[in-house]
Amino acid sequence: FAGNRMNGDGLEQLMTSMYSVVTLDLSENLSGPNTMARLVTGIQSGTLGKLEMLDLSNNRISDDGVEHLCEALALGCHALHSLSLLDTHIGLSEGSGRALGSLLSSSMSLEVLCLHWNYFTAKSAYPLLRGVHENGSNLGKLARLDLSYNNLSCGSALTSERAMHMLSSVLRDNMKLFHLDIGFNQLTSAECLLLRDGLRANKTLWGLHLAGNGAIVV
């Protein structure tokens, strides 16, 4: 259903026949102020209980929208293994990071999370990264995380250092993470250096993308 500029009424009608849907692509689609609310309501009702893949890329979801979405997914989509929120205008507030972090902490099924081209800063990404760490500790399955083209370097020195230390802990402790993309986040060489200890201890990561940052290979 990608690229159809679906409004709330259209989505509500569509969802009445989605009880067996496994893959749902609504990218470049949702229009109107109540469309996300209709989607969240549908998820909460159990309509999408069998959903395994959800793509909401290129929609103006916003931080408030993603908070409600994550709450609904945690309650109504226990089989979800792939969630794409590329270019959805999220990450401006810490609430979006908390919501996604909470979803990751509790999810036993999510394997792929795409947050490419959003507004996550060091402050809003910290609770998200904490959720990634807890996902690994709680026997979750997250294997692929894309945080490229955000702004993880934005914030005070203390906030940035805190976020990088959490990411280093993820690299050190999360044995399920297979692919991590943090490219083009304007990280300085000093911030990249904070990841060193976590990377040294990591034996499971196969793909790490750092292009567009201040990382130096020596």
JSON list of C-alpha atoms in Angstrom, two decimals:
[
{"chain": "A", "resi": 1, "resn": "PHE", "atom": "CA", "xyz": [0.00, 0.00, 0.00]},
{"chain": "A", "resi": 2, "resn": "ALA", "atom": "CA", "xyz": [3.04, 2.29, -0.25]},
{"chain": "A", "resi": 3, "resn": "GLY", "atom": "CA", "xyz": [2.65, 5.76, -1.75]},
{"chain": "A", "resi": 4, "resn": "ASN", "atom": "CA", "xyz": [-1.15, 6.04, -1.67]},
{"chain": "A", "resi": 5, "resn": "ARG", "atom": "CA", "xyz": [-1.56, 9.05, 0.67]},
{"chain": "A", "resi": 6, "resn": "MET", "atom": "CA", "xyz": [-4.05, 7.11, 2.72]},
{"chain": "A", "resi": 7, "resn": "ASN", "atom": "CA", "xyz": [-6.15, 9.06, 5.21]},
{"chain": "A", "resi": 8, "resn": "GLY", "atom": "CA", "xyz": [-7.59, 7.90, 8.52]},
{"chain": "A", "resi": 9, "resn": "ASP", "atom": "CA", "xyz": [-10.93, 6.76, 7.13]},
{"chain": "A", "resi": 10, "resn": "GLY", "atom": "CA", "xyz": [-9.28, 4.76, 4.36]},
{"chain": "A", "resi": 11, "resn": "LEU", "atom": "CA", "xyz": [-6.87, 3.11, 6.78]},
{"chain": "A", "resi": 12, "resn": "GLU", "atom": "CA", "xyz": [-9.67, 2.25, 9.19]},
{"chain": "A", "resi": 13, "resn": "GLN", "atom": "CA", "xyz": [-11.64, 0.52, 6.42]},
{"chain": "A", "resi": 14, "resn": "LEU", "atom": "CA", "xyz": [-8.54, -1.32, 5.24]},
{"chain": "A", "resi": 15, "resn": "MET", "atom": "CA", "xyz": [-7.69, -2.61, 8.70]},
{"chain": "A", "resi": 16, "resn": "THR", "atom": "CA", "xyz": [-11.01, -4.43, 9.06]},
{"chain": "A", "resi": 17, "resn": "SER", "atom": "CA", "xyz": [-9.60, -7.12, 6.74]},
{"chain": "A", "resi": 18, "resn": "MET", "atom": "CA", "xyz": [-6.05, -7.31, 8.11]},
{"chain": "A", "resi": 19, "resn": "TYR", "atom": "CA", "xyz": [-6.32, -10.03, 10.73]},
{"chain": "A", "resi": 20, "resn": "SER", "atom": "CA", "xyz": [-4.04, -12.39, 8.80]},
{"chain": "A", "resi": 21, "resn": "VAL", "atom": "CA", "xyz": [-1.61, -9.76, 7.46]},
{"chain": "A", "resi": 22, "resn": "VAL", "atom": "CA", "xyz": [2.08, -10.57, 8.09]},
{"chain": "A", "resi": 23, "resn": "THR", "atom": "CA", "xyz": [3.75, -7.76, 6.09]},
{"chain": "A", "resi": 24, "resn": "LEU", "atom": "CA", "xyz": [2.44, -4.19, 5.98]},
{"chain": "A", "resi": 25, "resn": "ASP", "atom": "CA", "xyz": [4.12, -1.45, 3.93]},
{"chain": "A", "resi": 26, "resn": "LEU", "atom": "CA", "xyz": [2.60, 1.98, 4.58]},
{"chain": "A", "resi": 27, "resn": "SER", "atom": "CA", "xyz": [5.66, 3.98, 3.54]},
{"chain": "A", "resi": 28, "resn": "GLU", "atom": "CA", "xyz": [5.10, 7.36, 1.86]},
{"chain": "A", "resi": 29, "resn": "ASN", "atom": "CA", "xyz": [1.48, 7.03, 2.69]},
{"chain": "A", "resi": 30, "resn": "LEU", "atom": "CA", "xyz": [-0.17, 8.31, 5.85]},
{"chain": "A", "resi": 31, "resn": "SER", "atom": "CA", "xyz": [-1.82, 11.70, 5.42]},
{"chain": "A", "resi": 32, "resn": "GLY", "atom": "CA", "xyz": [-4.05, 13.70, 7.72]},
{"chain": "A", "resi": 33, "resn": "PRO", "atom": "CA", "xyz": [-3.83, 14.37, 11.45]},
{"chain": "A", "resi": 34, "resn": "ASN", "atom": "CA", "xyz": [-5.79, 11.30, 12.59]},
{"chain": "A", "resi": 35, "resn": "THR", "atom": "CA", "xyz": [-4.19, 8.62, 10.44]},
{"chain": "A", "resi": 36, "resn": "MET", "atom": "CA", "xyz": [-1.56, 7.53, 12.96]},
{"chain": "A", "resi": 37, "resn": "ALA", "atom": "CA", "xyz": [-4.21, 7.47, 15.68]},
{"chain": "A", "resi": 38, "resn": "ARG", "atom": "CA", "xyz": [-6.31, 5.08, 13.56]},
{"chain": "A", "resi": 39, "resn": "LEU", "atom": "CA", "xyz": [-3.29, 2.83, 13.01]},
{"chain": "A", "resi": 40, "resn": "VAL", "atom": "CA", "xyz": [-2.50, 2.76, 16.73]},
{"chain": "A", "resi": 41, "resn": "THR", "atom": "CA", "xyz": [-6.12, 1.98, 17.56]},
{"chain": "A", "resi": 42, "resn": "GLY", "atom": "CA", "xyz": [-6.13, -0.87, 15.07]},
{"chain": "A", "resi": 43, "resn": "ILE", "atom": "CA", "xyz": [-2.96, -2.35, 16.56]},
{"chain": "A", "resi": 44, "resn": "GLN", "atom": "CA", "xyz": [-4.35, -2.05, 20.09]},
{"chain": "A", "resi": 45, "resn": "SER", "atom": "CA", "xyz": [-7.52, -3.88, 19.03]},
{"chain": "A", "resi": 46, "resn": "GLY", "atom": "CA", "xyz": [-5.49, -6.93, 18.01]},
{"chain": "A", "resi": 47, "resn": "THR", "atom": "CA", "xyz": [-6.20, -6.51, 14.28]},
{"chain": "A", "resi": 48, "resn": "LEU", "atom": "CA", "xyz": [-2.49, -6.83, 13.43]},
{"chain": "A", "resi": 49, "resn": "GLY", "atom": "CA", "xyz": [-1.62, -9.53, 15.93]},
{"chain": "A", "resi": 50, "resn": "LYS", "atom": "CA", "xyz": [0.16, -11.65, 13.30]},
{"chain": "A", "resi": 51, "resn": "LEU", "atom": "CA", "xyz": [2.22, -8.78, 11.88]},
{"chain": "A", "resi": 52, "resn": "GLU", "atom": "CA", "xyz": [5.92, -9.55, 11.36]},
{"chain": "A", "resi": 53, "resn": "MET", "atom": "CA", "xyz": [7.07, -6.59, 9.24]},
{"chain": "A", "resi": 54, "resn": "LEU", "atom": "CA", "xyz": [5.91, -2.96, 9.46]},
{"chain": "A", "resi": 55, "resn": "ASP", "atom": "CA", "xyz": [7.27, -0.19, 7.22]},
{"chain": "A", "resi": 56, "resn": "LEU", "atom": "CA", "xyz": [6.20, 3.36, 8.05]},
{"chain": "A", "resi": 57, "resn": "SER", "atom": "CA", "xyz": [9.10, 5.10, 6.29]},
{"chain": "A", "resi": 58, "resn": "ASN", "atom": "CA", "xyz": [8.75, 8.59, 4.84]},
{"chain": "A", "resi": 59, "resn": "ASN", "atom": "CA", "xyz": [5.74, 9.54, 6.95]},
{"chain": "A", "resi": 60, "resn": "ARG", "atom": "CA", "xyz": [5.59, 12.51, 9.32]},
{"chain": "A", "resi": 61, "resn": "ILE", "atom": "CA", "xyz": [4.94, 10.41, 12.42]},
{"chain": "A", "resi": 62, "resn": "SER", "atom": "CA", "xyz": [6.60, 12.76, 14.95]},
{"chain": "A", "resi": 63, "resn": "ASP", "atom": "CA", "xyz": [7.75, 11.97, 18.49]},
{"chain": "A", "resi": 64, "resn": "ASP", "atom": "CA", "xyz": [4.25, 11.88, 19.98]},
{"chain": "A", "resi": 65, "resn": "GLY", "atom": "CA", "xyz": [3.14, 9.48, 17.26]},
{"chain": "A", "resi": 66, "resn": "VAL", "atom": "CA", "xyz": [6.02, 7.07, 17.78]},
{"chain": "A", "resi": 67, "resn": "GLU", "atom": "CA", "xyz": [5.41, 7.01, 21.54]},
{"chain": "A", "resi": 68, "resn": "HIS", "atom": "CA", "xyz": [1.82, 5.84, 21.00]},
{"chain": "A", "resi": 69, "resn": "LEU", "atom": "CA", "xyz": [2.94, 3.46, 18.26]},
{"chain": "A", "resi": 70, "resn": "CYS", "atom": "CA", "xyz": [5.53, 1.75, 20.47]},
{"chain": "A", "resi": 71, "resn": "GLU", "atom": "CA", "xyz": [3.04, 1.30, 23.29]},
{"chain": "A", "resi": 72, "resn": "ALA", "atom": "CA", "xyz": [0.58, -0.32, 20.87]},
{"chain": "A", "resi": 73, "resn": "LEU", "atom": "CA", "xyz": [3.22, -2.57, 19.27]},
{"chain": "A", "resi": 74, "resn": "ALA", "atom": "CA", "xyz": [4.38, -3.81, 22.67]},
{"chain": "A", "resi": 75, "resn": "LEU", "atom": "CA", "xyz": [0.82, -4.84, 23.52]},
{"chain": "A", "resi": 76, "resn": "GLY", "atom": "CA", "xyz": [-0.53, -6.04, 20.17]},
{"chain": "A", "resi": 77, "resn": "CYS", "atom": "CA", "xyz": [2.29, -7.22, 17.89]},
{"chain": "A", "resi": 78, "resn": "HIS", "atom": "CA", "xyz": [4.31, -9.91, 19.66]},
{"chain": "A", "resi": 79, "resn": "ALA", "atom": "CA", "xyz": [5.49, -11.47, 16.37]},
{"chain": "A", "resi": 80, "resn": "LEU", "atom": "CA", "xyz": [6.96, -8.25, 14.91]},
{"chain": "A", "resi": 81, "resn": "HIS", "atom": "CA", "xyz": [10.53, -8.81, 13.73]},
{"chain": "A", "resi": 82, "resn": "SER", "atom": "CA", "xyz": [11.13, -5.79, 11.46]},
{"chain": "A", "resi": 83, "resn": "LEU", "atom": "CA", "xyz": [10.22, -2.13, 12.01]},
{"chain": "A", "resi": 84, "resn": "SER", "atom": "CA", "xyz": [11.24, 0.64, 9.62]},
{"chain": "A", "resi": 85, "resn": "LEU", "atom": "CA", "xyz": [10.84, 4.27, 10.71]},
{"chain": "A", "resi": 86, "resn": "LEU", "atom": "CA", "xyz": [13.16, 5.84, 8.13]},
{"chain": "A", "resi": 87, "resn": "ASP", "atom": "CA", "xyz": [12.65, 9.60, 7.71]},
{"chain": "A", "resi": 88, "resn": "THR", "atom": "CA", "xyz": [9.67, 9.85, 10.05]},
{"chain": "A", "resi": 89, "resn": "HIS", "atom": "CA", "xyz": [10.69, 13.09, 11.80]},
{"chain": "A", "resi": 90, "resn": "ILE", "atom": "CA", "xyz": [11.37, 11.46, 15.15]},
{"chain": "A", "resi": 91, "resn": "GLY", "atom": "CA", "xyz": [14.16, 11.91, 17.70]},
{"chain": "A", "resi": 92, "resn": "LEU", "atom": "CA", "xyz": [13.66, 15.58, 18.51]},
{"chain": "A", "resi": 93, "resn": "SER", "atom": "CA", "xyz": [12.49, 14.76, 22.03]},
{"chain": "A", "resi": 94, "resn": "GLU", "atom": "CA", "xyz": [13.78, 12.27, 24.56]},
{"chain": "A", "resi": 95, "resn": "GLY", "atom": "CA", "xyz": [10.32, 10.68, 24.66]},
{"chain": "A", "resi": 96, "resn": "SER", "atom": "CA", "xyz": [10.78, 8.96, 21.31]},
{"chain": "A", "resi": 97, "resn": "GLY", "atom": "CA", "xyz": [14.04, 7.39, 22.49]},
{"chain": "A", "resi": 98, "resn": "ARG", "atom": "CA", "xyz": [12.39, 6.23, 25.70]},
{"chain": "A", "resi": 99, "resn": "ALA", "atom": "CA", "xyz": [9.46, 4.71, 23.79]},
{"chain": "A", "resi": 100, "resn": "LEU", "atom": "CA", "xyz": [11.67, 2.82, 21.36]},
{"chain": "A", "resi": 101, "resn": "GLY", "atom": "CA", "xyz": [14.01, 1.77, 24.15]},
{"chain": "A", "resi": 102, "resn": "SER", "atom": "CA", "xyz": [11.09, 0.39, 26.15]},
{"chain": "A", "resi": 103, "resn": "LEU", "atom": "CA", "xyz": [9.84, -1.52, 23.10]},
{"chain": "A", "resi": 104, "resn": "LEU", "atom": "CA", "xyz": [13.28, -3.03, 22.56]},
{"chain": "A", "resi": 105, "resn": "SER", "atom": "CA", "xyz": [13.68, -3.90, 26.22]},
{"chain": "A", "resi": 106, "resn": "SER", "atom": "CA", "xyz": [10.48, -5.94, 26.24]},
{"chain": "A", "resi": 107, "resn": "SER", "atom": "CA", "xyz": [10.47, -7.36, 22.71]},
{"chain": "A", "resi": 108, "resn": "MET", "atom": "CA", "xyz": [11.43, -10.99, 22.25]},
{"chain": "A", "resi": 109, "resn": "SER", "atom": "CA", "xyz": [10.86, -10.92, 18.48]},
{"chain": "A", "resi": 110, "resn": "LEU", "atom": "CA", "xyz": [12.21, -7.67, 16.97]},
{"chain": "A", "resi": 111, "resn": "GLU", "atom": "CA", "xyz": [15.30, -8.34, 14.85]},
{"chain": "A", "resi": 112, "resn": "VAL", "atom": "CA", "xyz": [15.56, -5.28, 12.59]},
{"chain": "A", "resi": 113, "resn": "LEU", "atom": "CA", "xyz": [15.07, -1.60, 13.49]},
{"chain": "A", "resi": 114, "resn": "CYS", "atom": "CA", "xyz": [15.69, 1.15, 10.91]},
{"chain": "A", "resi": 115, "resn": "LEU", "atom": "CA", "xyz": [15.84, 4.74, 12.19]},
{"chain": "A", "resi": 116, "resn": "HIS", "atom": "CA", "xyz": [17.84, 6.16, 9.26]},
{"chain": "A", "resi": 117, "resn": "TRP", "atom": "CA", "xyz": [17.51, 9.89, 8.46]},
{"chain": "A", "resi": 118, "resn": "ASN", "atom": "CA", "xyz": [15.86, 11.20, 11.61]},
{"chain": "A", "resi": 119, "resn": "TYR", "atom": "CA", "xyz": [16.71, 13.69, 14.38]},
{"chain": "A", "resi": 120, "resn": "PHE", "atom": "CA", "xyz": [18.15, 11.58, 17.19]},
{"chain": "A", "resi": 121, "resn": "THR", "atom": "CA", "xyz": [20.66, 13.47, 19.31]},
{"chain": "A", "resi": 122, "resn": "ALA", "atom": "CA", "xyz": [22.88, 12.19, 22.10]},
{"chain": "A", "resi": 123, "resn": "LYS", "atom": "CA", "xyz": [20.13, 12.95, 24.61]},
{"chain": "A", "resi": 124, "resn": "SER", "atom": "CA", "xyz": [17.23, 11.34, 22.76]},
{"chain": "A", "resi": 125, "resn": "ALA", "atom": "CA", "xyz": [19.34, 8.37, 21.62]},
{"chain": "A", "resi": 126, "resn": "TYR", "atom": "CA", "xyz": [20.56, 7.46, 25.11]},
{"chain": "A", "resi": 127, "resn": "PRO", "atom": "CA", "xyz": [17.34, 5.72, 26.30]},
{"chain": "A", "resi": 128, "resn": "LEU", "atom": "CA", "xyz": [17.09, 4.04, 22.90]},
{"chain": "A", "resi": 129, "resn": "LEU", "atom": "CA", "xyz": [20.63, 2.65, 23.22]},
{"chain": "A", "resi": 130, "resn": "ARG", "atom": "CA", "xyz": [19.88, 1.56, 26.78]},
{"chain": "A", "resi": 131, "resn": "GLY", "atom": "CA", "xyz": [16.95, -0.40, 25.34]},
{"chain": "A", "resi": 132, "resn": "VAL", "atom": "CA", "xyz": [19.29, -2.03, 22.81]},
{"chain": "A", "resi": 133, "resn": "HIS", "atom": "CA", "xyz": [21.55, -3.05, 25.68]},
{"chain": "A", "resi": 134, "resn": "GLU", "atom": "CA", "xyz": [18.62, -4.45, 27.67]},
{"chain": "A", "resi": 135, "resn": "ASN", "atom": "CA", "xyz": [17.36, -6.29, 24.60]},
{"chain": "A", "resi": 136, "resn": "GLY", "atom": "CA", "xyz": [20.58, -8.28, 24.54]},
{"chain": "A", "resi": 137, "resn": "SER", "atom": "CA", "xyz": [20.51, -8.85, 28.29]},
{"chain": "A", "resi": 138, "resn": "ASN", "atom": "CA", "xyz": [16.87, -9.98, 28.18]},
{"chain": "A", "resi": 139, "resn": "LEU", "atom": "CA", "xyz": [17.45, -12.61, 25.47]},
{"chain": "A", "resi": 140, "resn": "GLY", "atom": "CA", "xyz": [15.99, -10.41, 22.73]},
{"chain": "A", "resi": 141, "resn": "LYS", "atom": "CA", "xyz": [16.80, -10.91, 19.06]},
{"chain": "A", "resi": 142, "resn": "LEU", "atom": "CA", "xyz": [17.77, -7.47, 17.74]},
{"chain": "A", "resi": 143, "resn": "ALA", "atom": "CA", "xyz": [20.42, -8.11, 15.09]},
{"chain": "A", "resi": 144, "resn": "ARG", "atom": "CA", "xyz": [20.32, -5.04, 12.84]},
{"chain": "A", "resi": 145, "resn": "LEU", "atom": "CA", "xyz": [20.16, -1.39, 13.93]},
{"chain": "A", "resi": 146, "resn": "ASP", "atom": "CA", "xyz": [20.38, 1.53, 11.52]},
{"chain": "A", "resi": 147, "resn": "LEU", "atom": "CA", "xyz": [20.92, 4.94, 13.15]},
{"chain": "A", "resi": 148, "resn": "SER", "atom": "CA", "xyz": [22.72, 6.52, 10.21]},
{"chain": "A", "resi": 149, "resn": "TYR", "atom": "CA", "xyz": [22.09, 10.14, 9.22]},
{"chain": "A", "resi": 150, "resn": "ASN", "atom": "CA", "xyz": [20.99, 11.31, 12.64]},
{"chain": "A", "resi": 151, "resn": "ASN", "atom": "CA", "xyz": [22.84, 13.73, 14.92]},
{"chain": "A", "resi": 152, "resn": "LEU", "atom": "CA", "xyz": [24.24, 11.67, 17.77]},
{"chain": "A", "resi": 153, "resn": "SER", "atom": "CA", "xyz": [26.99, 14.22, 18.34]},
{"chain": "A", "resi": 154, "resn": "CYS", "atom": "CA", "xyz": [24.51, 17.00, 19.13]},
{"chain": "A", "resi": 155, "resn": "GLY", "atom": "CA", "xyz": [24.38, 17.93, 22.80]},
{"chain": "A", "resi": 156, "resn": "SER", "atom": "CA", "xyz": [26.67, 18.91, 25.64]},
{"chain": "A", "resi": 157, "resn": "ALA", "atom": "CA", "xyz": [30.01, 17.14, 26.04]},
{"chain": "A", "resi": 158, "resn": "LEU", "atom": "CA", "xyz": [28.65, 15.27, 29.05]},
{"chain": "A", "resi": 159, "resn": "THR", "atom": "CA", "xyz": [25.50, 14.15, 27.20]},
{"chain": "A", "resi": 160, "resn": "SER", "atom": "CA", "xyz": [27.49, 12.97, 24.18]},
{"chain": "A", "resi": 161, "resn": "GLU", "atom": "CA", "xyz": [29.97, 11.11, 26.38]},
{"chain": "A", "resi": 162, "resn": "ARG", "atom": "CA", "xyz": [27.12, 9.40, 28.22]},
{"chain": "A", "resi": 163, "resn": "ALA", "atom": "CA", "xyz": [25.53, 8.24, 24.96]},
{"chain": "A", "resi": 164, "resn": "MET", "atom": "CA", "xyz": [28.83, 6.95, 23.57]},
{"chain": "A", "resi": 165, "resn": "HIS", "atom": "CA", "xyz": [29.56, 5.05, 26.78]},
{"chain": "A", "resi": 166, "resn": "MET", "atom": "CA", "xyz": [26.15, 3.39, 26.50]},
{"chain": "A", "resi": 167, "resn": "LEU", "atom": "CA", "xyz": [26.82, 2.49, 22.88]},
{"chain": "A", "resi": 168, "resn": "SER", "atom": "CA", "xyz": [30.19, 1.08, 23.93]},
{"chain": "A", "resi": 169, "resn": "SER", "atom": "CA", "xyz": [28.38, -1.05, 26.52]},
{"chain": "A", "resi": 170, "resn": "VAL", "atom": "CA", "xyz": [26.06, -2.29, 23.78]},
{"chain": "A", "resi": 171, "resn": "LEU", "atom": "CA", "xyz": [29.05, -3.32, 21.68]},
{"chain": "A", "resi": 172, "resn": "ARG", "atom": "CA", "xyz": [30.67, -5.03, 24.67]},
{"chain": "A", "resi": 173, "resn": "ASP", "atom": "CA", "xyz": [27.66, -6.86, 26.07]},
{"chain": "A", "resi": 174, "resn": "ASN", "atom": "CA", "xyz": [25.11, -7.44, 23.29]},
{"chain": "A", "resi": 175, "resn": "MET", "atom": "CA", "xyz": [25.96, -10.74, 21.65]},
{"chain": "A", "resi": 176, "resn": "LYS", "atom": "CA", "xyz": [23.01, -10.69, 19.22]},
{"chain": "A", "resi": 177, "resn": "LEU", "atom": "CA", "xyz": [23.75, -7.43, 17.39]},
{"chain": "A", "resi": 178, "resn": "PHE", "atom": "CA", "xyz": [25.08, -8.40, 13.96]},
{"chain": "A", "resi": 179, "resn": "HIS", "atom": "CA", "xyz": [24.96, -5.13, 12.00]},
{"chain": "A", "resi": 180, "resn": "LEU", "atom": "CA", "xyz": [25.21, -1.53, 13.25]},
{"chain": "A", "resi": 181, "resn": "ASP", "atom": "CA", "xyz": [25.11, 1.59, 11.09]},
{"chain": "A", "resi": 182, "resn": "ILE", "atom": "CA", "xyz": [25.90, 4.90, 12.81]},
{"chain": "A", "resi": 183, "resn": "GLY", "atom": "CA", "xyz": [27.28, 6.58, 9.71]},
{"chain": "A", "resi": 184, "resn": "PHE", "atom": "CA", "xyz": [26.99, 10.33, 9.16]},
{"chain": "A", "resi": 185, "resn": "ASN", "atom": "CA", "xyz": [26.21, 11.33, 12.74]},
{"chain": "A", "resi": 186, "resn": "GLN", "atom": "CA", "xyz": [28.95, 13.99, 12.94]},
{"chain": "A", "resi": 187, "resn": "LEU", "atom": "CA", "xyz": [30.71, 12.10, 15.72]},
{"chain": "A", "resi": 188, "resn": "THR", "atom": "CA", "xyz": [34.10, 13.56, 16.60]},
{"chain": "A", "resi": 189, "resn": "SER", "atom": "CA", "xyz": [37.25, 11.47, 16.81]},
{"chain": "A", "resi": 190, "resn": "ALA", "atom": "CA", "xyz": [37.10, 11.75, 20.62]},
{"chain": "A", "resi": 191, "resn": "GLU", "atom": "CA", "xyz": [33.52, 10.44, 20.64]},
{"chain": "A", "resi": 192, "resn": "CYS", "atom": "CA", "xyz": [34.44, 7.57, 18.33]},
{"chain": "A", "resi": 193, "resn": "LEU", "atom": "CA", "xyz": [37.37, 6.75, 20.61]},
{"chain": "A", "resi": 194, "resn": "LEU", "atom": "CA", "xyz": [34.91, 6.12, 23.45]},
{"chain": "A", "resi": 195, "resn": "LEU", "atom": "CA", "xyz": [33.63, 3.10, 21.49]},
{"chain": "A", "resi": 196, "resn": "ARG", "atom": "CA", "xyz": [37.08, 1.49, 21.45]},
{"chain": "A", "resi": 197, "resn": "ASP", "atom": "CA", "xyz": [36.77, -0.70, 24.55]},
{"chain": "A", "resi": 198, "resn": "GLY", "atom": "CA", "xyz": [33.37, -2.02, 23.51]},
{"chain": "A", "resi": 199, "resn": "LEU", "atom": "CA", "xyz": [34.65, -2.88, 20.04]},
{"chain": "A", "resi": 200, "resn": "ARG", "atom": "CA", "xyz": [37.70, -4.64, 21.41]},
{"chain": "A", "resi": 201, "resn": "ALA", "atom": "CA", "xyz": [35.49, -6.93, 23.50]},
{"chain": "A", "resi": 202, "resn": "ASN", "atom": "CA", "xyz": [32.98, -7.60, 20.70]},
{"chain": "A", "resi": 203, "resn": "LYS", "atom": "CA", "xyz": [33.24, -10.95, 18.91]},
{"chain": "A", "resi": 204, "resn": "THR", "atom": "CA", "xyz": [29.87, -11.07, 17.16]},
{"chain": "A", "resi": 205, "resn": "LEU", "atom": "CA", "xyz": [29.42, -7.86, 15.13]},
{"chain": "A", "resi": 206, "resn": "TRP", "atom": "CA", "xyz": [29.95, -8.47, 11.41]},
{"chain": "A", "resi": 207, "resn": "GLY", "atom": "CA", "xyz": [28.98, -5.08, 9.99]},
{"chain": "A", "resi": 208, "resn": "LEU", "atom": "CA", "xyz": [29.88, -1.67, 11.45]},
{"chain": "A", "resi": 209, "resn": "HIS", "atom": "CA", "xyz": [29.39, 1.51, 9.42]},
{"chain": "A", "resi": 210, "resn": "LEU", "atom": "CA", "xyz": [31.17, 4.65, 10.64]},
{"chain": "A", "resi": 211, "resn": "ALA", "atom": "CA", "xyz": [31.48, 6.71, 7.44]},
{"chain": "A", "resi": 212, "resn": "GLY", "atom": "CA", "xyz": [30.76, 10.39, 7.85]},
{"chain": "A", "resi": 213, "resn": "ASN", "atom": "CA", "xyz": [32.19, 10.57, 11.38]},
{"chain": "A", "resi": 214, "resn": "GLY", "atom": "CA", "xyz": [35.59, 11.37, 12.87]},
{"chain": "A", "resi": 215, "resn": "ALA", "atom": "CA", "xyz": [36.71, 7.77, 13.31]},
{"chain": "A", "resi": 216, "resn": "ILE", "atom": "CA", "xyz": [40.41, 7.09, 12.63]},
{"chain": "A", "resi": 217, "resn": "VAL", "atom": "CA", "xyz": [41.83, 3.62, 11.97]},
{"chain": "A", "resi": 218, "resn": "VAL", "atom": "CA", "xyz": [45.33, 3.19, 13.38]}
]
